[in-house]
Amino acid sequence: MEPEEALELFSKRFDSWHSLGEEEKEDVSRILDSMDHLPLAVASSAAFMAENGTSPSVYWTIFQENDKRTKELLAEQFYDIQREVDTTESILGTYFITFDRITEQMPLMVKLLALLASLDRQNIPEELLTHSGLEGMDDSLKFCQAIGKLLRFSLVTEAKDEGTTFYEIHRLVQFSIQAYLSVEQANEGRTAGLQAISRLFPVYEDKRQNI
């Protein structure tokens, strides 16, 4: 995405754009430049600022503070993955900021993110999430709040087919979640995913065990 297009996308997602001063708009340009104008990251950063009432200058400060954290991760076990998906340290940092905030606001989001990181990225049935056994996911209000937050931050997309709701997660977002989670959290997500699949698709599970 070209810089002008990224700026236009940001301004559409950030309602207070027209009230920003020149210095704040310059910070926005710095932020977008740092994330290589990737549409998903642009939308996520704008949603974060709008949702939390965070100014571009404050977000830029947080963004820079996360830079060391992402550099350390990508310099170690995630270096090969980083090359594979052709992403950058700064984009990973963008998602870390978002993950930090939403998990602070809703602690159950850590387990939901871990579950999403363990599943196939496409055509995730809503029923698989609500019957995952994770705390709060069988509560319709809590689930709507959790999935609504992921949708607002452009972390997942929603589609409907013959009355059934499905979710999809972008490869870069899923990779960022995997990088964000601890080993223990990732293992819990995989366990929850396998248990949910065995409950909803017992025939498939029986066949898998007999292979």
PDB file of C-alpha atoms in Angstrom:
ATOM      1  CA  MET A   1       0.000   0.000   0.000  1.00  0.00           C
ATOM      2  CA  GLU A   2       1.290   3.469  -0.902  1.00  0.00           C
ATOM      3  CA  PRO A   3       1.827   6.024   1.918  1.00  0.00           C
ATOM      4  CA  GLU A   4      -1.091   8.163   0.717  1.00  0.00           C
ATOM      5  CA  GLU A   5      -3.414   5.148   0.667  1.00  0.00           C
ATOM      6  CA  ALA A   6      -2.308   4.099   4.147  1.00  0.00           C
ATOM      7  CA  LEU A   7      -2.970   7.603   5.458  1.00  0.00           C
ATOM      8  CA  GLU A   8      -6.422   7.610   3.870  1.00  0.00           C
ATOM      9  CA  LEU A   9      -7.238   4.228   5.426  1.00  0.00           C
ATOM     10  CA  PHE A  10      -6.050   5.430   8.831  1.00  0.00           C
ATOM     11  CA  SER A  11      -8.117   8.629   8.643  1.00  0.00           C
ATOM     12  CA  LYS A  12     -11.256   6.613   7.855  1.00  0.00           C
ATOM     13  CA  ARG A  13     -10.713   4.356  10.877  1.00  0.00           C
ATOM     14  CA  PHE A  14      -9.706   7.153  13.277  1.00  0.00           C
ATOM     15  CA  ASP A  15     -12.705   9.434  13.903  1.00  0.00           C
ATOM     16  CA  SER A  16     -10.659  12.249  15.475  1.00  0.00           C
ATOM     17  CA  TRP A  17      -8.384  12.624  12.443  1.00  0.00           C
ATOM     18  CA  HIS A  18      -9.630  16.109  11.498  1.00  0.00           C
ATOM     19  CA  SER A  19      -9.051  17.436  15.021  1.00  0.00           C
ATOM     20  CA  LEU A  20      -5.374  16.401  15.079  1.00  0.00           C
ATOM     21  CA  GLY A  21      -2.659  19.043  14.997  1.00  0.00           C
ATOM     22  CA  GLU A  22       0.231  18.941  12.545  1.00  0.00           C
ATOM     23  CA  GLU A  23       2.625  17.340  15.047  1.00  0.00           C
ATOM     24  CA  GLU A  24       0.152  14.543  15.779  1.00  0.00           C
ATOM     25  CA  LYS A  25      -0.344  13.951  12.047  1.00  0.00           C
ATOM     26  CA  GLU A  26       3.422  13.735  11.637  1.00  0.00           C
ATOM     27  CA  ASP A  27       3.460  11.047  14.346  1.00  0.00           C
ATOM     28  CA  VAL A  28       0.801   9.172  12.392  1.00  0.00           C
ATOM     29  CA  SER A  29       3.026   9.272   9.314  1.00  0.00           C
ATOM     30  CA  ARG A  30       5.954   7.941  11.372  1.00  0.00           C
ATOM     31  CA  ILE A  31       3.810   5.102  12.696  1.00  0.00           C
ATOM     32  CA  LEU A  32       2.549   4.125   9.236  1.00  0.00           C
ATOM     33  CA  ASP A  33       6.049   4.314   7.759  1.00  0.00           C
ATOM     34  CA  SER A  34       7.346   2.040  10.518  1.00  0.00           C
ATOM     35  CA  MET A  35       4.746  -0.637   9.750  1.00  0.00           C
ATOM     36  CA  ASP A  36       5.500  -0.522   6.020  1.00  0.00           C
ATOM     37  CA  HIS A  37       1.954   0.686   5.293  1.00  0.00           C
ATOM     38  CA  LEU A  38       0.564  -2.835   5.701  1.00  0.00           C
ATOM     39  CA  PRO A  39      -3.255  -2.456   5.585  1.00  0.00           C
ATOM     40  CA  LEU A  40      -3.923  -4.882   8.454  1.00  0.00           C
ATOM     41  CA  ALA A  41      -1.439  -3.136  10.724  1.00  0.00           C
ATOM     42  CA  VAL A  42      -2.733   0.319   9.734  1.00  0.00           C
ATOM     43  CA  ALA A  43      -6.320  -0.679  10.523  1.00  0.00           C
ATOM     44  CA  SER A  44      -5.280  -2.283  13.811  1.00  0.00           C
ATOM     45  CA  SER A  45      -3.324   0.755  15.011  1.00  0.00           C
ATOM     46  CA  ALA A  46      -6.173   3.123  14.104  1.00  0.00           C
ATOM     47  CA  ALA A  47      -8.687   0.905  15.904  1.00  0.00           C
ATOM     48  CA  PHE A  48      -6.440   0.787  18.974  1.00  0.00           C
ATOM     49  CA  MET A  49      -6.184   4.580  19.175  1.00  0.00           C
ATOM     50  CA  ALA A  50      -9.900   5.100  18.551  1.00  0.00           C
ATOM     51  CA  GLU A  51     -10.989   2.405  21.013  1.00  0.00           C
ATOM     52  CA  ASN A  52      -8.699   3.538  23.839  1.00  0.00           C
ATOM     53  CA  GLY A  53      -8.641   7.285  23.247  1.00  0.00           C
ATOM     54  CA  THR A  54      -4.895   7.123  22.668  1.00  0.00           C
ATOM     55  CA  SER A  55      -3.243   9.991  20.814  1.00  0.00           C
ATOM     56  CA  PRO A  56      -0.809   9.257  17.962  1.00  0.00           C
ATOM     57  CA  SER A  57       2.081  10.700  19.998  1.00  0.00           C
ATOM     58  CA  VAL A  58       1.368   8.367  22.936  1.00  0.00           C
ATOM     59  CA  TYR A  59       0.965   5.402  20.581  1.00  0.00           C
ATOM     60  CA  TRP A  60       4.271   6.255  18.893  1.00  0.00           C
ATOM     61  CA  THR A  61       5.984   6.205  22.306  1.00  0.00           C
ATOM     62  CA  ILE A  62       4.486   2.787  23.122  1.00  0.00           C
ATOM     63  CA  PHE A  63       5.454   1.580  19.661  1.00  0.00           C
ATOM     64  CA  GLN A  64       9.083   2.557  20.180  1.00  0.00           C
ATOM     65  CA  GLU A  65       9.155   0.920  23.629  1.00  0.00           C
ATOM     66  CA  ASN A  66       8.040  -2.358  22.020  1.00  0.00           C
ATOM     67  CA  ASP A  67      10.808  -2.201  19.428  1.00  0.00           C
ATOM     68  CA  LYS A  68      13.430  -3.861  21.657  1.00  0.00           C
ATOM     69  CA  ARG A  69      11.016  -6.624  22.619  1.00  0.00           C
ATOM     70  CA  THR A  70      10.252  -7.548  18.999  1.00  0.00           C
ATOM     71  CA  LYS A  71      13.898  -7.334  17.950  1.00  0.00           C
ATOM     72  CA  GLU A  72      14.843  -9.851  20.638  1.00  0.00           C
ATOM     73  CA  LEU A  73      12.116 -12.268  19.563  1.00  0.00           C
ATOM     74  CA  LEU A  74      12.939 -12.101  15.878  1.00  0.00           C
ATOM     75  CA  ALA A  75      16.658 -12.417  16.561  1.00  0.00           C
ATOM     76  CA  GLU A  76      16.026 -15.747  18.299  1.00  0.00           C
ATOM     77  CA  GLN A  77      13.557 -18.529  17.484  1.00  0.00           C
ATOM     78  CA  PHE A  78      11.269 -16.512  15.213  1.00  0.00           C
ATOM     79  CA  TYR A  79      13.927 -15.323  12.773  1.00  0.00           C
ATOM     80  CA  ASP A  80      13.192 -17.985  10.132  1.00  0.00           C
ATOM     81  CA  ILE A  81       9.439 -17.470  10.414  1.00  0.00           C
ATOM     82  CA  GLN A  82       9.911 -13.735  10.055  1.00  0.00           C
ATOM     83  CA  ARG A  83      11.737 -14.237   6.786  1.00  0.00           C
ATOM     84  CA  GLU A  84       9.120 -16.698   5.557  1.00  0.00           C
ATOM     85  CA  VAL A  85       6.164 -14.353   5.947  1.00  0.00           C
ATOM     86  CA  ASP A  86       8.140 -11.325   4.777  1.00  0.00           C
ATOM     87  CA  THR A  87       7.163  -9.201   7.758  1.00  0.00           C
ATOM     88  CA  THR A  88       9.145  -6.771   9.913  1.00  0.00           C
ATOM     89  CA  GLU A  89       9.910  -6.173  13.573  1.00  0.00           C
ATOM     90  CA  SER A  90       7.733  -3.070  13.626  1.00  0.00           C
ATOM     91  CA  ILE A  91       4.624  -4.847  12.325  1.00  0.00           C
ATOM     92  CA  LEU A  92       5.005  -7.522  14.978  1.00  0.00           C
ATOM     93  CA  GLY A  93       5.296  -4.749  17.551  1.00  0.00           C
ATOM     94  CA  THR A  94       2.038  -3.232  16.290  1.00  0.00           C
ATOM     95  CA  TYR A  95       0.143  -6.379  17.146  1.00  0.00           C
ATOM     96  CA  PHE A  96       1.932  -6.803  20.480  1.00  0.00           C
ATOM     97  CA  ILE A  97       0.585  -3.409  21.555  1.00  0.00           C
ATOM     98  CA  THR A  98      -2.938  -4.479  20.632  1.00  0.00           C
ATOM     99  CA  PHE A  99      -2.628  -7.894  22.303  1.00  0.00           C
ATOM    100  CA  ASP A 100      -1.309  -6.293  25.508  1.00  0.00           C
ATOM    101  CA  ARG A 101      -4.281  -3.949  25.735  1.00  0.00           C
ATOM    102  CA  ILE A 102      -7.087  -6.384  24.903  1.00  0.00           C
ATOM    103  CA  THR A 103      -5.743  -9.028  27.294  1.00  0.00           C
ATOM    104  CA  GLU A 104      -5.502  -6.411  30.054  1.00  0.00           C
ATOM    105  CA  GLN A 105      -9.121  -5.426  29.439  1.00  0.00           C
ATOM    106  CA  MET A 106     -10.373  -9.023  29.073  1.00  0.00           C
ATOM    107  CA  PRO A 107      -8.031 -11.656  30.583  1.00  0.00           C
ATOM    108  CA  LEU A 108      -9.976 -14.477  28.894  1.00  0.00           C
ATOM    109  CA  MET A 109      -8.705 -13.121  25.553  1.00  0.00           C
ATOM    110  CA  VAL A 110      -5.316 -14.770  26.143  1.00  0.00           C
ATOM    111  CA  LYS A 111      -6.886 -18.217  25.906  1.00  0.00           C
ATOM    112  CA  LEU A 112      -9.037 -17.234  22.928  1.00  0.00           C
ATOM    113  CA  LEU A 113      -5.979 -15.922  21.071  1.00  0.00           C
ATOM    114  CA  ALA A 114      -4.112 -19.135  21.917  1.00  0.00           C
ATOM    115  CA  LEU A 115      -6.992 -21.189  20.518  1.00  0.00           C
ATOM    116  CA  LEU A 116      -7.086 -19.157  17.295  1.00  0.00           C
ATOM    117  CA  ALA A 117      -3.327 -19.567  16.905  1.00  0.00           C
ATOM    118  CA  SER A 118      -3.688 -23.358  17.027  1.00  0.00           C
ATOM    119  CA  LEU A 119      -6.461 -23.726  14.426  1.00  0.00           C
ATOM    120  CA  ASP A 120      -6.494 -23.586  10.649  1.00  0.00           C
ATOM    121  CA  ARG A 121      -6.697 -19.923   9.674  1.00  0.00           C
ATOM    122  CA  GLN A 122      -9.748 -20.266   7.411  1.00  0.00           C
ATOM    123  CA  ASN A 123     -13.373 -21.290   7.920  1.00  0.00           C
ATOM    124  CA  ILE A 124     -13.278 -21.483  11.715  1.00  0.00           C
ATOM    125  CA  PRO A 125     -16.865 -22.307  12.790  1.00  0.00           C
ATOM    126  CA  GLU A 126     -18.222 -20.057  15.511  1.00  0.00           C
ATOM    127  CA  GLU A 127     -19.503 -23.204  17.215  1.00  0.00           C
ATOM    128  CA  LEU A 128     -15.929 -24.453  17.538  1.00  0.00           C
ATOM    129  CA  LEU A 129     -15.078 -21.376  19.614  1.00  0.00           C
ATOM    130  CA  THR A 130     -18.243 -21.319  21.731  1.00  0.00           C
ATOM    131  CA  HIS A 131     -17.901 -25.047  22.502  1.00  0.00           C
ATOM    132  CA  SER A 132     -14.162 -24.924  23.121  1.00  0.00           C
ATOM    133  CA  GLY A 133     -14.540 -25.278  26.873  1.00  0.00           C
ATOM    134  CA  LEU A 134     -12.631 -22.040  27.418  1.00  0.00           C
ATOM    135  CA  GLU A 135     -13.824 -19.862  30.282  1.00  0.00           C
ATOM    136  CA  GLY A 136     -16.537 -17.453  29.163  1.00  0.00           C
ATOM    137  CA  MET A 137     -16.867 -18.744  25.610  1.00  0.00           C
ATOM    138  CA  ASP A 138     -20.169 -20.514  26.352  1.00  0.00           C
ATOM    139  CA  ASP A 139     -21.578 -17.229  27.695  1.00  0.00           C
ATOM    140  CA  SER A 140     -23.170 -15.484  24.702  1.00  0.00           C
ATOM    141  CA  LEU A 141     -22.571 -11.985  26.099  1.00  0.00           C
ATOM    142  CA  LYS A 142     -18.904 -12.583  26.937  1.00  0.00           C
ATOM    143  CA  PHE A 143     -18.331 -14.272  23.585  1.00  0.00           C
ATOM    144  CA  CYS A 144     -19.925 -11.383  21.679  1.00  0.00           C
ATOM    145  CA  GLN A 145     -17.747  -8.919  23.595  1.00  0.00           C
ATOM    146  CA  ALA A 146     -14.586 -10.929  22.932  1.00  0.00           C
ATOM    147  CA  ILE A 147     -15.150 -11.649  19.245  1.00  0.00           C
ATOM    148  CA  GLY A 148     -16.455  -8.110  18.726  1.00  0.00           C
ATOM    149  CA  LYS A 149     -13.180  -6.712  20.009  1.00  0.00           C
ATOM    150  CA  LEU A 150     -11.196  -8.942  17.626  1.00  0.00           C
ATOM    151  CA  LEU A 151     -13.370  -7.790  14.721  1.00  0.00           C
ATOM    152  CA  ARG A 152     -12.993  -4.104  15.630  1.00  0.00           C
ATOM    153  CA  PHE A 153      -9.215  -4.454  15.706  1.00  0.00           C
ATOM    154  CA  SER A 154      -9.273  -6.278  12.334  1.00  0.00           C
ATOM    155  CA  LEU A 155      -7.665  -9.335  13.941  1.00  0.00           C
ATOM    156  CA  VAL A 156     -10.323 -11.635  12.485  1.00  0.00           C
ATOM    157  CA  THR A 157     -12.908 -11.374   9.713  1.00  0.00           C
ATOM    158  CA  GLU A 158     -16.420 -12.805   9.733  1.00  0.00           C
ATOM    159  CA  ALA A 159     -18.398 -14.605   7.030  1.00  0.00           C
ATOM    160  CA  LYS A 160     -21.764 -16.360   6.956  1.00  0.00           C
ATOM    161  CA  ASP A 161     -22.740 -19.385   4.903  1.00  0.00           C
ATOM    162  CA  GLU A 162     -26.265 -20.806   5.046  1.00  0.00           C
ATOM    163  CA  GLY A 163     -26.850 -19.375   8.491  1.00  0.00           C
ATOM    164  CA  THR A 164     -23.526 -20.562   9.914  1.00  0.00           C
ATOM    165  CA  THR A 165     -20.935 -18.028  11.068  1.00  0.00           C
ATOM    166  CA  PHE A 166     -17.279 -18.601  10.268  1.00  0.00           C
ATOM    167  CA  TYR A 167     -14.153 -16.642  11.175  1.00  0.00           C
ATOM    168  CA  GLU A 168     -10.855 -16.241   9.398  1.00  0.00           C
ATOM    169  CA  ILE A 169      -7.535 -14.979  10.705  1.00  0.00           C
ATOM    170  CA  HIS A 170      -4.815 -13.509   8.514  1.00  0.00           C
ATOM    171  CA  ARG A 171      -1.553 -15.445   8.406  1.00  0.00           C
ATOM    172  CA  LEU A 172       0.426 -12.471   9.713  1.00  0.00           C
ATOM    173  CA  VAL A 173      -1.962 -11.992  12.633  1.00  0.00           C
ATOM    174  CA  GLN A 174      -1.777 -15.684  13.509  1.00  0.00           C
ATOM    175  CA  PHE A 175       2.012 -15.603  13.357  1.00  0.00           C
ATOM    176  CA  SER A 176       2.051 -12.543  15.628  1.00  0.00           C
ATOM    177  CA  ILE A 177      -0.151 -14.338  18.170  1.00  0.00           C
ATOM    178  CA  GLN A 178       2.171 -17.349  18.105  1.00  0.00           C
ATOM    179  CA  ALA A 179       5.129 -15.050  18.735  1.00  0.00           C
ATOM    180  CA  TYR A 180       3.287 -13.259  21.533  1.00  0.00           C
ATOM    181  CA  LEU A 181       2.239 -16.322  23.539  1.00  0.00           C
ATOM    182  CA  SER A 182       4.352 -18.130  26.100  1.00  0.00           C
ATOM    183  CA  VAL A 183       5.079 -21.827  25.497  1.00  0.00           C
ATOM    184  CA  GLU A 184       2.589 -22.752  28.216  1.00  0.00           C
ATOM    185  CA  GLN A 185      -0.155 -20.561  26.725  1.00  0.00           C
ATOM    186  CA  ALA A 186       0.456 -21.985  23.238  1.00  0.00           C
ATOM    187  CA  ASN A 187       0.246 -25.554  24.569  1.00  0.00           C
ATOM    188  CA  GLU A 188      -3.025 -24.765  26.346  1.00  0.00           C
ATOM    189  CA  GLY A 189      -4.396 -23.365  23.080  1.00  0.00           C
ATOM    190  CA  ARG A 190      -3.482 -26.511  21.152  1.00  0.00           C
ATOM    191  CA  THR A 191      -5.057 -28.714  23.821  1.00  0.00           C
ATOM    192  CA  ALA A 192      -8.271 -26.662  23.787  1.00  0.00           C
ATOM    193  CA  GLY A 193      -8.355 -26.831  19.982  1.00  0.00           C
ATOM    194  CA  LEU A 194      -7.991 -30.618  19.878  1.00  0.00           C
ATOM    195  CA  GLN A 195     -10.623 -31.086  22.581  1.00  0.00           C
ATOM    196  CA  ALA A 196     -13.095 -28.802  20.783  1.00  0.00           C
ATOM    197  CA  ILE A 197     -12.582 -30.651  17.479  1.00  0.00           C
ATOM    198  CA  SER A 198     -13.064 -34.053  19.146  1.00  0.00           C
ATOM    199  CA  ARG A 199     -16.315 -32.859  20.745  1.00  0.00           C
ATOM    200  CA  LEU A 200     -17.787 -31.325  17.591  1.00  0.00           C
ATOM    201  CA  PHE A 201     -16.403 -33.786  15.055  1.00  0.00           C
ATOM    202  CA  PRO A 202     -16.155 -37.145  16.893  1.00  0.00           C
ATOM    203  CA  VAL A 203     -16.242 -39.165  13.649  1.00  0.00           C
ATOM    204  CA  TYR A 204     -13.235 -37.261  12.315  1.00  0.00           C
ATOM    205  CA  GLU A 205     -11.432 -37.770  15.626  1.00  0.00           C
ATOM    206  CA  ASP A 206     -12.068 -41.546  15.541  1.00  0.00           C
ATOM    207  CA  LYS A 207     -10.687 -41.771  12.012  1.00  0.00           C
ATOM    208  CA  ARG A 208      -7.638 -39.708  12.966  1.00  0.00           C
ATOM    209  CA  GLN A 209      -6.832 -42.043  15.859  1.00  0.00           C
ATOM    210  CA  ASN A 210      -7.118 -45.108  13.621  1.00  0.00           C
ATOM    211  CA  ILE A 211      -4.653 -43.824  11.023  1.00  0.00           C
TER     212      ILE A 211
END
